[in-house]
Coordinates of C-alpha atoms and ligand atoms in Angstrom, one line a residue:
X879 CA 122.6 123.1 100.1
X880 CA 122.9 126.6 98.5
X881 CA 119.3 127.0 98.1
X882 CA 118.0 130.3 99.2
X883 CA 115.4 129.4 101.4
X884 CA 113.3 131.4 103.3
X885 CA 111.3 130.6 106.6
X886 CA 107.9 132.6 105.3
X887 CA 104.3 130.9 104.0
X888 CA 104.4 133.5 101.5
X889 CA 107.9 132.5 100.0
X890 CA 106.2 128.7 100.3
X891 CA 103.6 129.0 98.5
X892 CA 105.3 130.9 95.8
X893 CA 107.5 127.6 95.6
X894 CA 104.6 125.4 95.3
X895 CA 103.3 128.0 92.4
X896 CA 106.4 127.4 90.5
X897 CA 106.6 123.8 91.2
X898 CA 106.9 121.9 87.6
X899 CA 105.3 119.0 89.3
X900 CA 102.4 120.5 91.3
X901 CA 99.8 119.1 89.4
X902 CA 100.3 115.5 90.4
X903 CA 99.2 116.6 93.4
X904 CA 95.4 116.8 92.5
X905 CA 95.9 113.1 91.0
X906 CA 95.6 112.1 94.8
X907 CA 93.4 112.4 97.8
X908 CA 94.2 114.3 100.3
X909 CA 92.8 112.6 103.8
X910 CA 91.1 115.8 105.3
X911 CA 91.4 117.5 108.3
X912 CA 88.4 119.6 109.9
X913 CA 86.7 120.3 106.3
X914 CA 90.3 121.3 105.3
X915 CA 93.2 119.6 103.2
X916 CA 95.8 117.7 106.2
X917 CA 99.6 117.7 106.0
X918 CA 100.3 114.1 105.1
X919 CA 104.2 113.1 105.5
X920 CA 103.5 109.6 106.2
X921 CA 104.2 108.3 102.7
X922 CA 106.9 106.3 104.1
X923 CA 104.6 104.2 105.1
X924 CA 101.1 104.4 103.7
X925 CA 101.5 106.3 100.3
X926 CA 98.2 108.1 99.4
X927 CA 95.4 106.7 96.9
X928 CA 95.6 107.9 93.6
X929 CA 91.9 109.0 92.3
X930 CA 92.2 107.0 89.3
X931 CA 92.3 103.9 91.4
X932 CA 88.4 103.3 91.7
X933 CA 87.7 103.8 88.2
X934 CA 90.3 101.7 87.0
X935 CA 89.8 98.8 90.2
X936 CA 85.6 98.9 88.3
X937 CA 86.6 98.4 85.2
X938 CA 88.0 95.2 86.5
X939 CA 84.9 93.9 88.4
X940 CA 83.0 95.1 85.5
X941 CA 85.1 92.5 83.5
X942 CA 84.5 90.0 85.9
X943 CA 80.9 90.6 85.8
X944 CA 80.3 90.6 82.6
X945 CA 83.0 88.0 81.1
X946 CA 83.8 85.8 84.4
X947 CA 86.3 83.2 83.4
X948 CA 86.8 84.8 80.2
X949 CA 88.5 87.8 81.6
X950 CA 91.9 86.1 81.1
X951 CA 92.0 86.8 77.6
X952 CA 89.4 89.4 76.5
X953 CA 89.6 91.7 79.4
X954 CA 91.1 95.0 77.7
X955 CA 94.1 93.9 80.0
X956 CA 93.4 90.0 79.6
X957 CA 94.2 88.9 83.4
X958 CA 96.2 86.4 82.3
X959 CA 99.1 88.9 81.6
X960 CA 97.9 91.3 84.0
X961 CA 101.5 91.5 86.0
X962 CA 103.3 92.1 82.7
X963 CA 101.7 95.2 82.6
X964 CA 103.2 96.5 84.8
X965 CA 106.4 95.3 84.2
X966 CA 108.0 98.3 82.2
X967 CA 107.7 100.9 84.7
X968 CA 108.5 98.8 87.6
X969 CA 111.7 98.4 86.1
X970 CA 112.3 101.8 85.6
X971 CA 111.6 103.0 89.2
X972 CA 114.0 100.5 90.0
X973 CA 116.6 100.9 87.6
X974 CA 116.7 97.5 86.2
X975 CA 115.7 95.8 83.1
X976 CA 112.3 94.5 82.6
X977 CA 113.3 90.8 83.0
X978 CA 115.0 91.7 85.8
X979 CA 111.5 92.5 88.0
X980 CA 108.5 90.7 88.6
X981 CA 105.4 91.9 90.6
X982 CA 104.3 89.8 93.1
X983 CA 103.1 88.5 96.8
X984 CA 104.3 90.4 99.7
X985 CA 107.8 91.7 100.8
X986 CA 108.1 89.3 103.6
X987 CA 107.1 86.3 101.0
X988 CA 109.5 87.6 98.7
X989 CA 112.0 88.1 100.8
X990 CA 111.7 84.1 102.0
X991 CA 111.7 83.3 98.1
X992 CA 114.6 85.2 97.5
X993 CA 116.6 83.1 100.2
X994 CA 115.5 80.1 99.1
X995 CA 117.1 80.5 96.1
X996 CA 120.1 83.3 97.2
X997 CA 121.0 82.0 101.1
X998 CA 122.6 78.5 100.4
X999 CA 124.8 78.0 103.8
X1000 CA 127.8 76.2 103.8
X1001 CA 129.9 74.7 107.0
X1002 CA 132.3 77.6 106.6
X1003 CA 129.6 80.2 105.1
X1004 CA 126.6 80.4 107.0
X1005 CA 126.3 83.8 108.2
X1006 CA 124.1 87.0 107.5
X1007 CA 124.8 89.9 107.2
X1008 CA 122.2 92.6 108.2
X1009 CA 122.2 96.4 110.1
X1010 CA 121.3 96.3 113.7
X1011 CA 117.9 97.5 114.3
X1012 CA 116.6 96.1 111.0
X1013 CA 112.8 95.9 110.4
X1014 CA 111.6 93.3 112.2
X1015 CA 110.4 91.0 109.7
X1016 CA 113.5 91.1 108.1
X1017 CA 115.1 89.9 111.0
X1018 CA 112.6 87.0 111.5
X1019 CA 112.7 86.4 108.2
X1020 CA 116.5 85.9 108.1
X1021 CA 116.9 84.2 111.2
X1022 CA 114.0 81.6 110.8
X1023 CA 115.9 80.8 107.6
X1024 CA 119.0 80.4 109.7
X1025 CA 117.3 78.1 111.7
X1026 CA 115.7 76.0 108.6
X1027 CA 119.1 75.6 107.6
X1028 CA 120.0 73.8 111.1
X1029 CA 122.4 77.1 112.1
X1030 CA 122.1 78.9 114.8
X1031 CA 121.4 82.7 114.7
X1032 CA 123.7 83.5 117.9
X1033 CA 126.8 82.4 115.5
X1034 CA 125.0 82.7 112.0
X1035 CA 123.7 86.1 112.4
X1036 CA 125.8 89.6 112.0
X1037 CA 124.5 92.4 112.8
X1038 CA 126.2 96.1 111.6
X1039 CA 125.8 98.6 114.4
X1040 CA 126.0 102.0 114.0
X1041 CA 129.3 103.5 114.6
X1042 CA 128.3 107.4 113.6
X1043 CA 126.8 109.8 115.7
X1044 CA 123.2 109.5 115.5
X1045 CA 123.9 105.5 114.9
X1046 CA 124.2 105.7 111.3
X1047 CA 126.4 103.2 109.8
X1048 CA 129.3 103.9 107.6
X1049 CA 131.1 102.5 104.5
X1050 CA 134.0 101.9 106.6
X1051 CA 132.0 100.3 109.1
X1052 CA 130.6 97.5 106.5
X1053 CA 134.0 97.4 105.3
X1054 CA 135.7 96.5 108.5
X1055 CA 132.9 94.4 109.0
X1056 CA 133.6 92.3 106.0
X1057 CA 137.0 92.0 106.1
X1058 CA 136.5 90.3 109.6
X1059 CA 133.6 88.0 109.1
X1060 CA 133.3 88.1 105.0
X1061 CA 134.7 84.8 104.5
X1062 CA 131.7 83.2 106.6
X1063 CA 128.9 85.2 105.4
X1064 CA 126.8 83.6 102.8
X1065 CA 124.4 86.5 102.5
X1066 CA 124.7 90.3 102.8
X1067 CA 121.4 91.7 103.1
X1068 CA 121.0 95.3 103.5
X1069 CA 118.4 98.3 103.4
X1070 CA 118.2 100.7 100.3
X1071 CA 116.6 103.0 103.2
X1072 CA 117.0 102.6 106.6
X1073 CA 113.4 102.5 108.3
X1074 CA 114.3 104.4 111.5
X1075 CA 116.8 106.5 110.7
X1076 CA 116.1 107.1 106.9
X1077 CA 120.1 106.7 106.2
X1078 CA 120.7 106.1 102.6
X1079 CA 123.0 103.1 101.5
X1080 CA 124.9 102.5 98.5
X1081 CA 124.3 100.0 96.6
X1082 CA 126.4 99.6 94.4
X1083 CA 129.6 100.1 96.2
X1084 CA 127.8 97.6 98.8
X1085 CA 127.3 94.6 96.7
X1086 CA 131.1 95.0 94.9
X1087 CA 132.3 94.9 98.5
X1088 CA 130.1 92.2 99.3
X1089 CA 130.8 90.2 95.6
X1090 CA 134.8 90.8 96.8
X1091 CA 134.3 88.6 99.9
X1092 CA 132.5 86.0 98.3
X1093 CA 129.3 86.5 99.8
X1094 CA 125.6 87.1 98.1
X1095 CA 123.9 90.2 98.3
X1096 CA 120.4 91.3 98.7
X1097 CA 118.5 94.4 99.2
X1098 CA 115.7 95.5 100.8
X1099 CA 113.6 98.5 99.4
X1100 CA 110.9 99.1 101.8
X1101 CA 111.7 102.4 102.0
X1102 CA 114.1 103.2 98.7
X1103 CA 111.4 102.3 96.2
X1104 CA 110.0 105.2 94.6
X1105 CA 111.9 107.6 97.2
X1106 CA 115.1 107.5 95.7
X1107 CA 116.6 107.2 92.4
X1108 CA 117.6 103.3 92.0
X1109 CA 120.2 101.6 89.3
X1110 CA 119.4 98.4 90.6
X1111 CA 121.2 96.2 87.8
X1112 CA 124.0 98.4 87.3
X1113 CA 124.2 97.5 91.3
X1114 CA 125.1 94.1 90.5
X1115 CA 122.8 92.9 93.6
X1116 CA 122.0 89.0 93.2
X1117 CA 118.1 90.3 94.2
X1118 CA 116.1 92.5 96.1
X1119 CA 112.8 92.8 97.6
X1120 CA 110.7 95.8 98.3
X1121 CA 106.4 96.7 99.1
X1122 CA 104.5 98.9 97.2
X1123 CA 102.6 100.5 99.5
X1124 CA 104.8 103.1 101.0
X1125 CA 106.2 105.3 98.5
X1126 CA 104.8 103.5 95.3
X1127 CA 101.4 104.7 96.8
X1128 CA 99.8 101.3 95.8
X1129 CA 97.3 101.0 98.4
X1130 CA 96.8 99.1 102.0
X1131 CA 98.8 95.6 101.4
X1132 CA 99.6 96.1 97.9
X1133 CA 101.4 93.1 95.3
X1134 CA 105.0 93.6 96.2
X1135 CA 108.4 93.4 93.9
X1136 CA 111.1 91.3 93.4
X1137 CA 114.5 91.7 91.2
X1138 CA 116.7 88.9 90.1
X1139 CA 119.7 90.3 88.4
X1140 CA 120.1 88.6 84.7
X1141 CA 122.9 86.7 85.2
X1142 CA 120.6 84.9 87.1
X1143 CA 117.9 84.5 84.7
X1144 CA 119.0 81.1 83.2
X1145 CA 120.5 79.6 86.2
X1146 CA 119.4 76.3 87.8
X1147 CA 118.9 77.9 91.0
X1148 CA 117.3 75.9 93.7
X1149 CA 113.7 77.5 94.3
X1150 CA 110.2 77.1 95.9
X1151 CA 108.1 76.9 92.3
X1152 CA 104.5 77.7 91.4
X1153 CA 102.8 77.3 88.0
X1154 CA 102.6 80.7 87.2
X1155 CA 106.7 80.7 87.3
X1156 CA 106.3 78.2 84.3
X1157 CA 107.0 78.9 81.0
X1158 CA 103.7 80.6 79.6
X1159 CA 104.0 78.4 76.3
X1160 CA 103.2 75.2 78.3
X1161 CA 101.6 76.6 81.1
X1162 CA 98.5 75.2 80.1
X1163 CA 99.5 71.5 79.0
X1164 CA 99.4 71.0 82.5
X1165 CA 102.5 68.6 82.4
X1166 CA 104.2 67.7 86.0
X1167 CA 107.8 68.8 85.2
X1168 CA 108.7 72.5 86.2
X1169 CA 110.5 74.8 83.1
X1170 CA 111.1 78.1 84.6
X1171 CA 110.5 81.3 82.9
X1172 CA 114.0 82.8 82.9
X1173 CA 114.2 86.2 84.9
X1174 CA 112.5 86.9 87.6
X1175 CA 108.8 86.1 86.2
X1176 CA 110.0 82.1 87.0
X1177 CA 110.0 82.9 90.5
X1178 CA 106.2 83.6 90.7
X1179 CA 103.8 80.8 92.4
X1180 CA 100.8 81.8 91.7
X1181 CA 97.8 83.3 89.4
X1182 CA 98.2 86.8 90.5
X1183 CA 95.4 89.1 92.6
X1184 CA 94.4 91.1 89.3
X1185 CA 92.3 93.5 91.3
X1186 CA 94.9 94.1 94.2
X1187 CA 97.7 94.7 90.9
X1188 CA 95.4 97.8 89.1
X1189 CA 96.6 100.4 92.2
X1190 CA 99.8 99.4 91.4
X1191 CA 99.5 99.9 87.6
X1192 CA 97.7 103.2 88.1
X1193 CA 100.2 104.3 90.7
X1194 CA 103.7 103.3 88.5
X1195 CA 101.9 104.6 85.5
X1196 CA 101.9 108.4 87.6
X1197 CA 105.7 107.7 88.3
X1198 CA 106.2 107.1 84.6
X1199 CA 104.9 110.4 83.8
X1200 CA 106.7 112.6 86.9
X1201 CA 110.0 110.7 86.1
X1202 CA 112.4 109.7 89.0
X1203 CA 114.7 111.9 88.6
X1204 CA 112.3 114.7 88.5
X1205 CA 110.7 113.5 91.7
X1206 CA 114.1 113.4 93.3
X1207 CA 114.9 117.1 92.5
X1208 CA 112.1 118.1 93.7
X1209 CA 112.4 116.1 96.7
X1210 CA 115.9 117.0 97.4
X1211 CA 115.1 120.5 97.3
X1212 CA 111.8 119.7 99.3
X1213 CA 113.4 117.7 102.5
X1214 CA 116.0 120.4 102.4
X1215 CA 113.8 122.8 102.9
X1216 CA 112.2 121.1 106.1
X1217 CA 115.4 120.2 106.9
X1218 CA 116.8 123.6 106.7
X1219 CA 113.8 124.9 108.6
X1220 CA 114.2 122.7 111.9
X1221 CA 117.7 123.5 112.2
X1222 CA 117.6 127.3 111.2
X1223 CA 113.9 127.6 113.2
X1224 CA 114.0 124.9 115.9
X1225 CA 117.2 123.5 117.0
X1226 CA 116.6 123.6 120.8
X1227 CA 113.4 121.3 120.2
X1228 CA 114.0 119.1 117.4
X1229 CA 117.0 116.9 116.7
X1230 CA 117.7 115.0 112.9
X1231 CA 118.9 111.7 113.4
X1232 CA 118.7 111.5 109.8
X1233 CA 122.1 112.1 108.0
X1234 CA 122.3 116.0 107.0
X1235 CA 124.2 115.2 103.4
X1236 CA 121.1 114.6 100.6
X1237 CA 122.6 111.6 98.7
X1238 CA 122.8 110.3 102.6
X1239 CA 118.8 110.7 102.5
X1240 CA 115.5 110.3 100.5
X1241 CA 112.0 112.0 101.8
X1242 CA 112.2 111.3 105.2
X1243 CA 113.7 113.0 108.2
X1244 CA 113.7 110.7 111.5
X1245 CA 112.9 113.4 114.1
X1246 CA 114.1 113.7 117.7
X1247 CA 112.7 115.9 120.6
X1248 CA 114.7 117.3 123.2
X1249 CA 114.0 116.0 126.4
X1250 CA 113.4 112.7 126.0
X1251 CA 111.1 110.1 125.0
X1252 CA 107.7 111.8 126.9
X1253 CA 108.1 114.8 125.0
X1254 CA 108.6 113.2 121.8
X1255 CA 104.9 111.5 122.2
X1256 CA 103.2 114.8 123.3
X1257 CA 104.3 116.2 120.4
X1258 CA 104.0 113.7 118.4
X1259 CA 100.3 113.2 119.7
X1260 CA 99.7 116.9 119.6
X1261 CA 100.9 117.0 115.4
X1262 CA 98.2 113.7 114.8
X1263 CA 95.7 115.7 116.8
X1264 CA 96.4 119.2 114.6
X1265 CA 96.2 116.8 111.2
X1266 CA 100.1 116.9 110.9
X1267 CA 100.5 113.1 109.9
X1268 CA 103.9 111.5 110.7
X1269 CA 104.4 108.3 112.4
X1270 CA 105.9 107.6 115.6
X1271 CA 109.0 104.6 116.0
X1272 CA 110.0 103.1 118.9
X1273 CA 111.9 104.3 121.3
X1274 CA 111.9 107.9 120.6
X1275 CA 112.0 109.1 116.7
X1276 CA 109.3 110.8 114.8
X1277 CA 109.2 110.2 111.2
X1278 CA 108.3 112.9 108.8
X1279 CA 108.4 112.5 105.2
X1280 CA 107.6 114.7 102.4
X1281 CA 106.4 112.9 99.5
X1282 CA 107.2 115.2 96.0
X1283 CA 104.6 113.4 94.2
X1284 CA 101.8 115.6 96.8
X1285 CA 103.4 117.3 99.6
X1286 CA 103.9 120.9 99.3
X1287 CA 106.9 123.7 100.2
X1288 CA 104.1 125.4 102.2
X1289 CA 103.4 121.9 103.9
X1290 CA 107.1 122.4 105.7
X1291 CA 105.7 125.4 107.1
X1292 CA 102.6 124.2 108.4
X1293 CA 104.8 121.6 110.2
X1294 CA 106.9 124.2 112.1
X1295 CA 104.0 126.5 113.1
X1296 CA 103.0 123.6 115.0
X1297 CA 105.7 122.8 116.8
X1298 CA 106.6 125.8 117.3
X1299 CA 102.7 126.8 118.7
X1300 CA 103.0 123.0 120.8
X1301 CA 106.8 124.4 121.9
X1302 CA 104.7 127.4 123.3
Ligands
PLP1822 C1 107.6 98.1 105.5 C2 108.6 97.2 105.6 C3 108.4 95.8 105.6 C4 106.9 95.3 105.6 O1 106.9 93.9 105.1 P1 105.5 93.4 104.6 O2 105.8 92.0 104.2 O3 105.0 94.3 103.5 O4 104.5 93.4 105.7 C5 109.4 94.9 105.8 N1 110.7 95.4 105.8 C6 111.0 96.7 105.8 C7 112.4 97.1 105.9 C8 110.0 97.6 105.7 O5 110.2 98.9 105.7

């Protein structure tokens, strides 16, 4: 990057003073450390609460309270559209159209919903396709399904592994991969981030590949959502699946997201079905035979958590207003600063597993320390213990993300200093 960065608090701050999007900062809190502000880079995986949550979560109970069942239709937000509220700018962090995405459950709930209707095995296509290393509910998730199905993982499961130097995985890599196995795999089902090494994949040239060979394709967007720029429909993924409580900053176990591309919208796809997935218009006759909403509001089950969906209204609402594309500027230049920094500042201590090119990469930068695993947790320990807050995945990589919504140039610097003071 041709950025002129320099390694000095002073030229930090003076970047966090020009910084069009500093004020979205004070929209959050900042978990202190001794009486003092912390460095938080662990929006990766708990995104921090927005300050408008607790008004906006009372003026729910006040509903409650004061109009109980009555609260579906003359709440401000009547309940009984709450998800739809959100609707609009969940699609645009996502890139698709509003149809197209549907807030609800969990990521691991979704992700089973999305294979009922998207993993249909075959005698000659049973396989899927996912990266070695994957989450590991994503691999429970797709091998139980396996199993449902009567296969057997040790045949019906592929897993990519890493064929770059710090165990990234190419395009050529999936390609090969494909044109060995493509005509048995039923499902491709791949990361938007990866969680350990914060590789970037794309897409869109992804699910063509996959499309090419015949096979499904579904993401997963842990870690893309609200980190990266997404174009989700022009994609052309069959679904994906992604929580809202990393970098969408929706609080502890927040309502999760699905997207079902539109040519899917109308199709008699097999499905597991809930009321709430039933065309509103007879919803309420009560009648025994299921009429699914077409797009992905028809895969819903049920009456959705209204009070665990206002974080994620107030949270999407503050993307809506920084802009995606803003927040990846920023956060280009931002992780390229850090990233700069270790190698310019510490190269004989710290390693980046995480690729160096920045449409390889979101916020995160999956850390190694030199000399092994025991060093790693010292300092590791040693940042949590100074109120530098990363997180720490098995066997040996430190994660450290800064956010652009609230982390700051003069953040990055804090971050060295202390590894350079635990370096000694
Ligand atoms: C965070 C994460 C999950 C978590 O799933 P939940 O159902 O929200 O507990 C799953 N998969 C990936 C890739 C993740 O990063």
């Amino acid at each position: 990057m041709s950025f002129p960065y320099e390694a000095t608090l002073a030229w930090a701050q003076a970047q966090d003073a020009a910084d069009p999007l500093r004020a979205f900062r004070d929209e959050f809190l900042i978990p202190p450390h001794d009486g003092r502000d912390g460095y938080y880079f662990c929006g990766n995986s708990l995104g921090l609460q927005p300050r408008a949550v607790r008004a906006a979560i009372s003026v729910e109970l006040d509903s409650w309270g004061e109009l109980a069942v009555e609260g579906h239709f003359k709440s401000e937000l009547p309940w009984l559209d709450y998800h739809e509220f959100v609707r609009d700018d969940l699609a645009l962090v996502v890139g698709a159209k509003p149809a197209e995405v549907v807030a609800m459950n969990t990521l691991g709930v979704n992700l089973h919903l999305m294979m009922v209707s998207f993993y249909r095995p075959s005698a000659e296509r049973h396989a899927i396709l996912i990266e070695g290393g994957a989450f590991p509910t994503d691999r429970y998730a797709v091998e139980s399904q396996i199993r449902f199905h009567g296969y057997d993982p040790a045949s019906s499961l592929i897993e990519l592994e890493g064929d770059e130097a710090n165990g990234t995985i190419s395009m050529q890599a999936i390609e090969r991969t494909l044109a060995e196995h493509g005509s048995r795999i039923a499902l491709v089902m791949l990361p938007g981030v990866q969680y350990r090494s914060g590789q970037v994949f794309d897409l869109k040239a992804i699910a063509e590949l996959a499309h090419r060979h015949g096979c499904r394709v579904g993401f997963d967007l842990a870690h893309a959502v609200g980190n990266v720029p997404l174009q989700l429909h022009d994609s052309g993924a069959d679904f994906a699946i992604w929580c809202s409580y990393k970098y969408l900053n929706a609080g502890p176990g927040a309502v999760a997201g699905a997207f079902v591309h539109e040519r899917h919208a109308n199709a008699a796809l097999p499905r597991f079905a809930g009321w709430w997935g039933h065309d509103k218009s007879s919803r309420f006759q009560m009648g025994p035979q299921f009429v699914p909403i077409p797009g992905a509001d028809g895969w819903q089950l049920s009456n959705p958590p209204i009070l665990a969906l206002v974080p994620l209204r107030v949270s999407l609402e503050i993307f809506r207003r920084a802009g995606m594309q803003r927040l990846r500027e920023k956060s280009l230049k931002l992780t390229g600063y850090l990233d700069w920094l270790v190698r310019t500042q510490l190269a004989d201590v710290l390693d980046i597993v995480t690729p160096s090119e920045p449409s390889r990469r979101g916020s995160q930068l999956s850390i190694r320390v030199s000399g092994g695993r025991e060093r790693g947790r010292d300092l590791f320990e040693y940042l949590m213990q100074h109120g530098i807050v990363g997180d720490w995945r098995e066997p040996d990589v430190i994660r450290i993300s800064p956010a652009p919504l609230y982390n700051r140039y003069s953040d990055c610097i804090a971050f060295i200093e202390a590894v350079s003071r635990w370096h000694g």
